Amino acid sequence: RQFPGCGNIVTFSQFLFIALEGFIFEADFGRKRPAIPIRNYFIMVAMFFTVSVVNNYALNLNIAMPLHMIFRSGSLIASMALGIIILKKRYSVSKYTSIALVSLGIFTCTFMSAKQVASDSSLNQEDGPQAFLWWLLGIAALTFALLMSARMGIFQETLYQKFGKHSKEALFYNHALPLPGFLLLAPNIYQHAVLFNQSELFQVPLIGLTLPIMWFYLLMNVITQYVCIRGVFILTTECTSLTVTLVVTLRKFVSLIFSILYFQNPFTGWHWLGTAFVFVGTLMYTEVWNSLGPFLARSRRPKEE
């Protein structure tokens, strides 16, 4: 909120921290050979880097964080579409119904956010059309990142099927190999580092260390991102896709509610309706109802004397 364009320094810090941790504990200071050929990681990394940067830039294009979260929840739509096109998959009617619900939810939230941008921008007649065009560019960026992320998931799935599942190795290479790419963003990263240095001073609790508050925010972001992304990479290898999807969906929902309440982001009844469509559709897609049915049936049975 204080520096909307700081996405690049945030992403760079996340990548650098995870790469250093992986270089020490997973790659054994470069002595351990990768189980998956390195050329495959370069392809995956190109996709991963592109998705991360484009998603961050979208926040600088009049895209509010709640809309950003909801729009990215459409990963099921993108995955299904590319699965049909690339892997020639076919799905049940319930799957298509759930995708329709998610699409409707995202469209509702996107449309209402478009009205908010247009309304806010109308206060300044000169900037109004320009602000709305930037917003449309942000939506296009989110759409591109969504499709690219789905394509990366399909590519990662085929790699795991061929070479086995190596979550920690994939986590390390996905964050280490893109680091040179941040040289292209060096001026922007340096600019925001200077701005961070100029932010108000903050005393870290317990430690007593005093530093600019934006650097403290960045440190907390890097730590929580590491915990989150490592958990997701481990989940993909240790749990079923149903469990992973449910956990990620719950995380998105909690993040969304927190963002609305704590940061007081504008959220109308239409936004809530769209959000409900997105998450109900997601749960339908995972067929959680089929999993809960037998459990609920057992819980209703009278206890034996």
Short mmCIF file of C-alpha atoms in Angstrom, two decimals, residues 62 121-122 124-134:
data_model
loop_
_atom_site.label_atom_id
_atom_site.label_comp_id
_atom_site.label_asym_id
_atom_site.label_seq_id
_atom_site.Cartn_x
_atom_site.Cartn_y
_atom_site.Cartn_z
CA ASN A 62 -4.96 -0.46 -10.28
CA SER A 121 -11.49 7.67 -11.65
CA SER A 122 -14.44 9.87 -12.63
CA ASN A 124 -10.57 13.34 -12.17
CA GLN A 125 -11.78 13.62 -15.76
CA GLU A 126 -8.26 13.65 -17.18
CA ASP A 127 -6.99 10.60 -15.32
CA GLY A 128 -10.27 8.64 -15.45
CA PRO A 129 -9.91 6.91 -18.86
CA GLN A 130 -6.18 6.37 -18.31
CA ALA A 131 -6.73 4.75 -14.91
CA PHE A 132 -9.36 2.44 -16.37
CA LEU A 133 -7.05 1.44 -19.24
CA TRP A 134 -4.31 0.62 -16.72
#
